[in-house]
mmCIF file of C-alpha atoms in Angstrom:
data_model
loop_
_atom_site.group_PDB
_atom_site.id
_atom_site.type_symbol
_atom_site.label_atom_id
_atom_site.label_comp_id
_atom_site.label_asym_id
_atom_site.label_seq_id
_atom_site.Cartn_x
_atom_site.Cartn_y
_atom_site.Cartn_z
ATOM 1 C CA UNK Z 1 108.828 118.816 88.590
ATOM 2 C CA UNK Z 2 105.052 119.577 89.096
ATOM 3 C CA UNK Z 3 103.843 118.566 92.514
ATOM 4 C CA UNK Z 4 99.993 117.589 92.716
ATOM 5 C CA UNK Z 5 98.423 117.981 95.499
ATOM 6 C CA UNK Z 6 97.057 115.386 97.539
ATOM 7 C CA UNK Z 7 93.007 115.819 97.078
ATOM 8 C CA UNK Z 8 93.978 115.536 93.457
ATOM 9 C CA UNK Z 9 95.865 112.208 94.015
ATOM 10 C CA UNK Z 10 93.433 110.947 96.178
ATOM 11 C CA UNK Z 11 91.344 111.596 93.930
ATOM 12 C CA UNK Z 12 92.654 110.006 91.110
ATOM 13 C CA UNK Z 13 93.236 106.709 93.638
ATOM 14 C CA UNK Z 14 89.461 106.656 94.403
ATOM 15 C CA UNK Z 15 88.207 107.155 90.847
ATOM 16 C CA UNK Z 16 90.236 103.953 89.627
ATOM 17 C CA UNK Z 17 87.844 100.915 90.139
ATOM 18 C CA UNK Z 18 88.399 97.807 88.624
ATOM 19 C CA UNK Z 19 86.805 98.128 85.026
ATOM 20 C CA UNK Z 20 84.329 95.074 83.690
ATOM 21 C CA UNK Z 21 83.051 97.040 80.838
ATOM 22 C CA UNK Z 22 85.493 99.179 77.730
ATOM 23 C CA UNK Z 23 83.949 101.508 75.163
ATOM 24 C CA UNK Z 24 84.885 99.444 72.161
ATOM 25 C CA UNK Z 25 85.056 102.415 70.052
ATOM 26 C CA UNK Z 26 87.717 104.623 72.088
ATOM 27 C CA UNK Z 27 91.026 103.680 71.939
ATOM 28 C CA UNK Z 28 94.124 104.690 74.097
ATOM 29 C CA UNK Z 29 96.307 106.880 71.805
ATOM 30 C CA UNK Z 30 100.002 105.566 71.399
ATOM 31 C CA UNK Z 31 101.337 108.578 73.349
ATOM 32 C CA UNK Z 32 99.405 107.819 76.479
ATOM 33 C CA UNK Z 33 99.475 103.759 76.550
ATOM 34 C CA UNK Z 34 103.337 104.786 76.127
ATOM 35 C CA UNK Z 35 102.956 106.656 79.168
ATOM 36 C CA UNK Z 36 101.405 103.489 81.012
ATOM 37 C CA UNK Z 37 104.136 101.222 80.109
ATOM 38 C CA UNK Z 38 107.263 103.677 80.761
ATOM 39 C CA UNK Z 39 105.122 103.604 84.484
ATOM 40 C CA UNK Z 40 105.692 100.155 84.941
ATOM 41 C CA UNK Z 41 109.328 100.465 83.348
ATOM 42 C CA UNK Z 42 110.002 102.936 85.649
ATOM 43 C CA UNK Z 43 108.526 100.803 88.949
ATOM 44 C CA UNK Z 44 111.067 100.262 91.983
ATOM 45 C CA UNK Z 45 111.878 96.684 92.669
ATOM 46 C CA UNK Z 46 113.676 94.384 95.210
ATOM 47 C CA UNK Z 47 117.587 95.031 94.540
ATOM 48 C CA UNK Z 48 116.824 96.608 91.151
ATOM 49 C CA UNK Z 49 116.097 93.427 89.960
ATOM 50 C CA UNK Z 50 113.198 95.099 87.007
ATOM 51 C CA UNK Z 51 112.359 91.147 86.584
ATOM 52 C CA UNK Z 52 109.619 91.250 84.277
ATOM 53 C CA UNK Z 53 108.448 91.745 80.696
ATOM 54 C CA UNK Z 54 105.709 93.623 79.365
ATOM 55 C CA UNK Z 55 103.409 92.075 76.443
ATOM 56 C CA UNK Z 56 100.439 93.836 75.292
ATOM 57 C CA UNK Z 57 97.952 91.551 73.082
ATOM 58 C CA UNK Z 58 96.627 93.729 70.249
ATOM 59 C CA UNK Z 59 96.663 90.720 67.979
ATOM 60 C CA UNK Z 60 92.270 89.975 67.435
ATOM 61 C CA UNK Z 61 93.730 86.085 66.847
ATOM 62 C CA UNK Z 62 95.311 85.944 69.517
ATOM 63 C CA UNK Z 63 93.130 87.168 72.066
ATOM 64 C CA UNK Z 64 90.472 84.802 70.400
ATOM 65 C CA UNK Z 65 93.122 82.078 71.256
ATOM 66 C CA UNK Z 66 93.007 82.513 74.940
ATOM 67 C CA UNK Z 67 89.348 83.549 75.139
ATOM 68 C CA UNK Z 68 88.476 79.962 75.932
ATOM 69 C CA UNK Z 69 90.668 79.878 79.625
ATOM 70 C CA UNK Z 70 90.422 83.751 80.080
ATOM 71 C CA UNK Z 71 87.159 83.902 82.225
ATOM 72 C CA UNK Z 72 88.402 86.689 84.335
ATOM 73 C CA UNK Z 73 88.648 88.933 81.260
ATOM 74 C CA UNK Z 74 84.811 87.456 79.514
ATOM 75 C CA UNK Z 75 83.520 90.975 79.111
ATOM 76 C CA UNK Z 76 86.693 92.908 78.044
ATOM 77 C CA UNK Z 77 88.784 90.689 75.498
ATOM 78 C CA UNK Z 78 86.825 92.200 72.889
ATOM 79 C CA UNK Z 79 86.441 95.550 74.310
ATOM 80 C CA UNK Z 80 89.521 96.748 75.960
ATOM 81 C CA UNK Z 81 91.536 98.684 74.072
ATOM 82 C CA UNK Z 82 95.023 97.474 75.527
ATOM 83 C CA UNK Z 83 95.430 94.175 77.122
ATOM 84 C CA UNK Z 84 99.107 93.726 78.818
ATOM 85 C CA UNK Z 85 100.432 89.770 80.039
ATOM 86 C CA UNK Z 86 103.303 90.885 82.649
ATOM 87 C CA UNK Z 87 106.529 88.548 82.867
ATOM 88 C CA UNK Z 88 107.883 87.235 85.506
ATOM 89 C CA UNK Z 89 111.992 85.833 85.258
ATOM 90 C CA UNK Z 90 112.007 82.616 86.092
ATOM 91 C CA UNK Z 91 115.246 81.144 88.286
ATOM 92 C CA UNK Z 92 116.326 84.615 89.093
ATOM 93 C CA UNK Z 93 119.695 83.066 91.077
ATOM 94 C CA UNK Z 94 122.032 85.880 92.322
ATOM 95 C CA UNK Z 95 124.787 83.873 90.093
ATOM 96 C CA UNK Z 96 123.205 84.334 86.575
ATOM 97 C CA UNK Z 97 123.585 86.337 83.769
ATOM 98 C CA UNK Z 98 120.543 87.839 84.457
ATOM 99 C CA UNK Z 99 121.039 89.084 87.738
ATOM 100 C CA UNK Z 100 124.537 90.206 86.892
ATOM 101 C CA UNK Z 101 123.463 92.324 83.970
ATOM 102 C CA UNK Z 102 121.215 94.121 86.532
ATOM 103 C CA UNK Z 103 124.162 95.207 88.690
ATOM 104 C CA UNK Z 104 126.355 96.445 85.963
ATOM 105 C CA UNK Z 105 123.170 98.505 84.931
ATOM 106 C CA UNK Z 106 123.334 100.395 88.385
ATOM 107 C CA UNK Z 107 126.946 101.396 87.647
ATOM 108 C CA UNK Z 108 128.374 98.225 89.361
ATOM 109 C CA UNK Z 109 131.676 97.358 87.433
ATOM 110 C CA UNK Z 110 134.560 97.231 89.279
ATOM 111 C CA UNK Z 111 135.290 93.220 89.364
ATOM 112 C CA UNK Z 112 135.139 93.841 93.940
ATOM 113 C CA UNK Z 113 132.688 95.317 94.286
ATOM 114 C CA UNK Z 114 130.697 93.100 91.373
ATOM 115 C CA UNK Z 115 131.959 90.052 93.705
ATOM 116 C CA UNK Z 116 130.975 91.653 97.361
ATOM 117 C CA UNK Z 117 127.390 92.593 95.663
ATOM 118 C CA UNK Z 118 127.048 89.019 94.885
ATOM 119 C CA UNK Z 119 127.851 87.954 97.909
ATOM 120 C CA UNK Z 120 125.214 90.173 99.160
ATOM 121 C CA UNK Z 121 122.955 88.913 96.992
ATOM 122 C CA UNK Z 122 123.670 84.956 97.802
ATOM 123 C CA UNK Z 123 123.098 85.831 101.325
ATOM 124 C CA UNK Z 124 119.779 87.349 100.544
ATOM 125 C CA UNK Z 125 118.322 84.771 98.838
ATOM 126 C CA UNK Z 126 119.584 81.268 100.702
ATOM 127 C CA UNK Z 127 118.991 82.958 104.447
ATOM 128 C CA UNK Z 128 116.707 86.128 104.461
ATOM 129 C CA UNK Z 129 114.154 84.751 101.479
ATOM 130 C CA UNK Z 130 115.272 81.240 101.391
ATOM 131 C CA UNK Z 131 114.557 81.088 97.944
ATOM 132 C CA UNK Z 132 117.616 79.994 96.629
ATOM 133 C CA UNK Z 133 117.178 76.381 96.166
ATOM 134 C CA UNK Z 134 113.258 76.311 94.990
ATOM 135 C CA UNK Z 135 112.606 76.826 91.770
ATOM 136 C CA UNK Z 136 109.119 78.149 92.756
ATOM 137 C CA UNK Z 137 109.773 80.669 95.149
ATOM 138 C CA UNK Z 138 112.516 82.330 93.210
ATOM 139 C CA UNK Z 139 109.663 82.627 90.214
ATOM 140 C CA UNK Z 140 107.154 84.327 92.864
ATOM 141 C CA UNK Z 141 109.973 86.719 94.512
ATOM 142 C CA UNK Z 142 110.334 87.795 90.569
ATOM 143 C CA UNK Z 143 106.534 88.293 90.302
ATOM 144 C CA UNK Z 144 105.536 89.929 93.481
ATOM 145 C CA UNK Z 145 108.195 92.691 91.498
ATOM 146 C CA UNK Z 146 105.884 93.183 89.128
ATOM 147 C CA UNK Z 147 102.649 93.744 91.037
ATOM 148 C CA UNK Z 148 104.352 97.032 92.157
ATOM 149 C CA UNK Z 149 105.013 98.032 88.332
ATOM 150 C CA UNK Z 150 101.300 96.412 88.041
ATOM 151 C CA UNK Z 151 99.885 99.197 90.881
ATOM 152 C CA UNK Z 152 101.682 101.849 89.323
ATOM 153 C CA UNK Z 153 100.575 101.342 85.801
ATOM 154 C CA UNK Z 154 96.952 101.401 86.959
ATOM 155 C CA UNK Z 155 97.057 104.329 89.317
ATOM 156 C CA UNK Z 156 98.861 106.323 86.474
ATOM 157 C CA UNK Z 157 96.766 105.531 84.042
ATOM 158 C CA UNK Z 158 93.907 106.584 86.509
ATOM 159 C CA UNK Z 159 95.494 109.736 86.819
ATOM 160 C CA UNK Z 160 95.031 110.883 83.112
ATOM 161 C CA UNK Z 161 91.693 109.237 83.404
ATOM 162 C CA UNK Z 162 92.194 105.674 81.580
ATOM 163 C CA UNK Z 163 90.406 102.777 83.353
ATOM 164 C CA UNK Z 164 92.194 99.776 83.895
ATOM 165 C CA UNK Z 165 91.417 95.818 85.899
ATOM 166 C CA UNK Z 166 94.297 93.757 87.356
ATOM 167 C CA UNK Z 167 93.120 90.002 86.086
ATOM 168 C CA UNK Z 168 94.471 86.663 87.722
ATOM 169 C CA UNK Z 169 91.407 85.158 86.284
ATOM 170 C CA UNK Z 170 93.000 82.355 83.636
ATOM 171 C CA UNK Z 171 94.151 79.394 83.062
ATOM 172 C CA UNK Z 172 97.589 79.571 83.867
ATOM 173 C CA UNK Z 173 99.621 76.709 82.248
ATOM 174 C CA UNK Z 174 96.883 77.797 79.092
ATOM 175 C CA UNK Z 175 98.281 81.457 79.202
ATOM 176 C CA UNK Z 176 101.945 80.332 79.144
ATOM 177 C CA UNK Z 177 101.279 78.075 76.491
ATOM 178 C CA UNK Z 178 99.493 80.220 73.778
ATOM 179 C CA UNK Z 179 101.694 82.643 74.842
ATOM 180 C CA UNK Z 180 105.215 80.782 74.511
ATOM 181 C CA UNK Z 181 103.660 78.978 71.350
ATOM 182 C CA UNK Z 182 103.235 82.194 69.873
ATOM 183 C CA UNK Z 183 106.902 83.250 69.990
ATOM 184 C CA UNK Z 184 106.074 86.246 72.595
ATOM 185 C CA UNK Z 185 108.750 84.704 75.433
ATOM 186 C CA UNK Z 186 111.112 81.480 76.188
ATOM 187 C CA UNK Z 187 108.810 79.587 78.788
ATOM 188 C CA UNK Z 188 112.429 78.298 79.955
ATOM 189 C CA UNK Z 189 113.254 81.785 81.029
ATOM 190 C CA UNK Z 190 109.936 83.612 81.775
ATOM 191 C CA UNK Z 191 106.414 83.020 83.219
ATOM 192 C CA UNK Z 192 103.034 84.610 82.957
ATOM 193 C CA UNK Z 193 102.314 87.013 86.519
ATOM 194 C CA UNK Z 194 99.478 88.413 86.120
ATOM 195 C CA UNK Z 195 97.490 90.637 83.483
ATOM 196 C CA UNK Z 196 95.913 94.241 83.133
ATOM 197 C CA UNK Z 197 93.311 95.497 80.452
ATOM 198 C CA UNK Z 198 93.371 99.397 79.829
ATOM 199 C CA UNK Z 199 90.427 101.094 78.260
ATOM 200 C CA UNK Z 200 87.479 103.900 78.850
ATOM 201 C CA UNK Z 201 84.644 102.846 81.242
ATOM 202 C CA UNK Z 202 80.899 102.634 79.144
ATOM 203 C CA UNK Z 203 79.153 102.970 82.813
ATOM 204 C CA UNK Z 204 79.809 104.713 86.255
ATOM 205 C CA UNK Z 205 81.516 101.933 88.722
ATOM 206 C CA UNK Z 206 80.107 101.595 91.895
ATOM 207 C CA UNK Z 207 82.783 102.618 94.722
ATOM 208 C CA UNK Z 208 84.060 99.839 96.336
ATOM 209 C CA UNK Z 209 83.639 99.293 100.271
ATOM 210 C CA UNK Z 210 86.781 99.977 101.851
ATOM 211 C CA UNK Z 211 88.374 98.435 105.272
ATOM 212 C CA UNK Z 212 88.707 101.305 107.797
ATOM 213 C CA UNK Z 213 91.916 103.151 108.478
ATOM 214 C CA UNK Z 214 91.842 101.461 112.208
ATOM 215 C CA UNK Z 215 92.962 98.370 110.672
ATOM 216 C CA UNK Z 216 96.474 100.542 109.954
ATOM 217 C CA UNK Z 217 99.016 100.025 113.336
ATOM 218 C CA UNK Z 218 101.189 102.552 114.069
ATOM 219 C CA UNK Z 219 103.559 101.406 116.808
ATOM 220 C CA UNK Z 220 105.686 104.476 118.573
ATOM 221 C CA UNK Z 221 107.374 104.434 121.352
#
């Protein structure tokens, strides 16, 4: 395994700015977007949950169709060369299929210890989350899961030198219905997160003003 150092991380980390403006004309070859979306397959998540679902609008029709709600993407719809909608599960219960199917994935098959994780997992969500009976905060548990694969997409991508810009700027119930409408997901089962356009810059980005390490607490004793 190569180990970078960390100047060239940081680096990397301080070179990725959010990205307003793609070079129409350069396009992300197959092998790196790959790369970018094995990153977010690859992302850690709370009890291995991996509750989300990558789909990346290439379609010119159908990014026309959302163009109308989509301010927060105005300048890049038709210049970005990758555009990825993330998933979120919706009523991610620690009883369903769903969740089940995650812990056999981890090697989880004797019928016990199936029964004990579940147990685990019941506990988790009615007294440490308390998410158990709301509909709504099971569906944002699922989708603060995929801001980390979100982070990690971008900062990889940064790292080979592809810019990228996290968007929450839509219509949201206009997303899920284009979306759904279009066949891309079961709005029964999934929602739309959040959303991420990949390209190459056109124009140096002006570094962002940072809060100050002080703001970090470190409590020893």
């Amino acid at each position: 395994m190569t180990i970078l150092t960390t100047e060239q991380v940081l680096s990397a980390f301080k070179n990725r700015k959010s990205c307003r403006y793609y070079d129409a004309n350069r396009k992300i070859s197959d092998q790196d977007f790959n790369f970018i979306l094995e990153l977010g397959r690859l992302s850690p998540s709370s009890v291995g949950s991996e509750p989300w679902k990558f789909i990346v609008l290439q379609d010119p029709k159908l990014r026309e169709a959302i163009k109308p709600f989509s301010w927060g993407m105005a300048t890049t719809l038709d210049s970005a060369s990758h555009i990825v909608v993330i998933l979120a599960k919706k009523n991610a219960r620690y009883d369903t299929e769903f969740m089940l199917e995650g812990i056999k994935r981890r090697g989880v098959t004797e019928p016990a210890a199936i029964e004990a994780t579940l147990k685990k997992y019941k506990d988790f969500q009615a007294n440490d989350m308390k998410t158990l009976d709301n509909e709504r905060a099971l569906f944002d548990w699922c989708s603060k899961q995929t801001y980390i694969a979100l982070g990690n997409m971008m900062t990889g991508a940064a790292m080979v030198g592809i810019d990228s810009c996290p968007i929450e700027g839509f219509n949201y119930a206009e997303m899920n219905r284009v979306l759904s409408e279009a066949g891309l997901f079961d709005p029964k089962e999934w929602g739309v997160s959040v959303a991420v356009t990949f390209g190459y810059r056109t124009q140096e980005i002006a570094q962002k003003a940072r809060r100050p390490q002080e703001d970090v607490v470190i409590w020893a004793k």
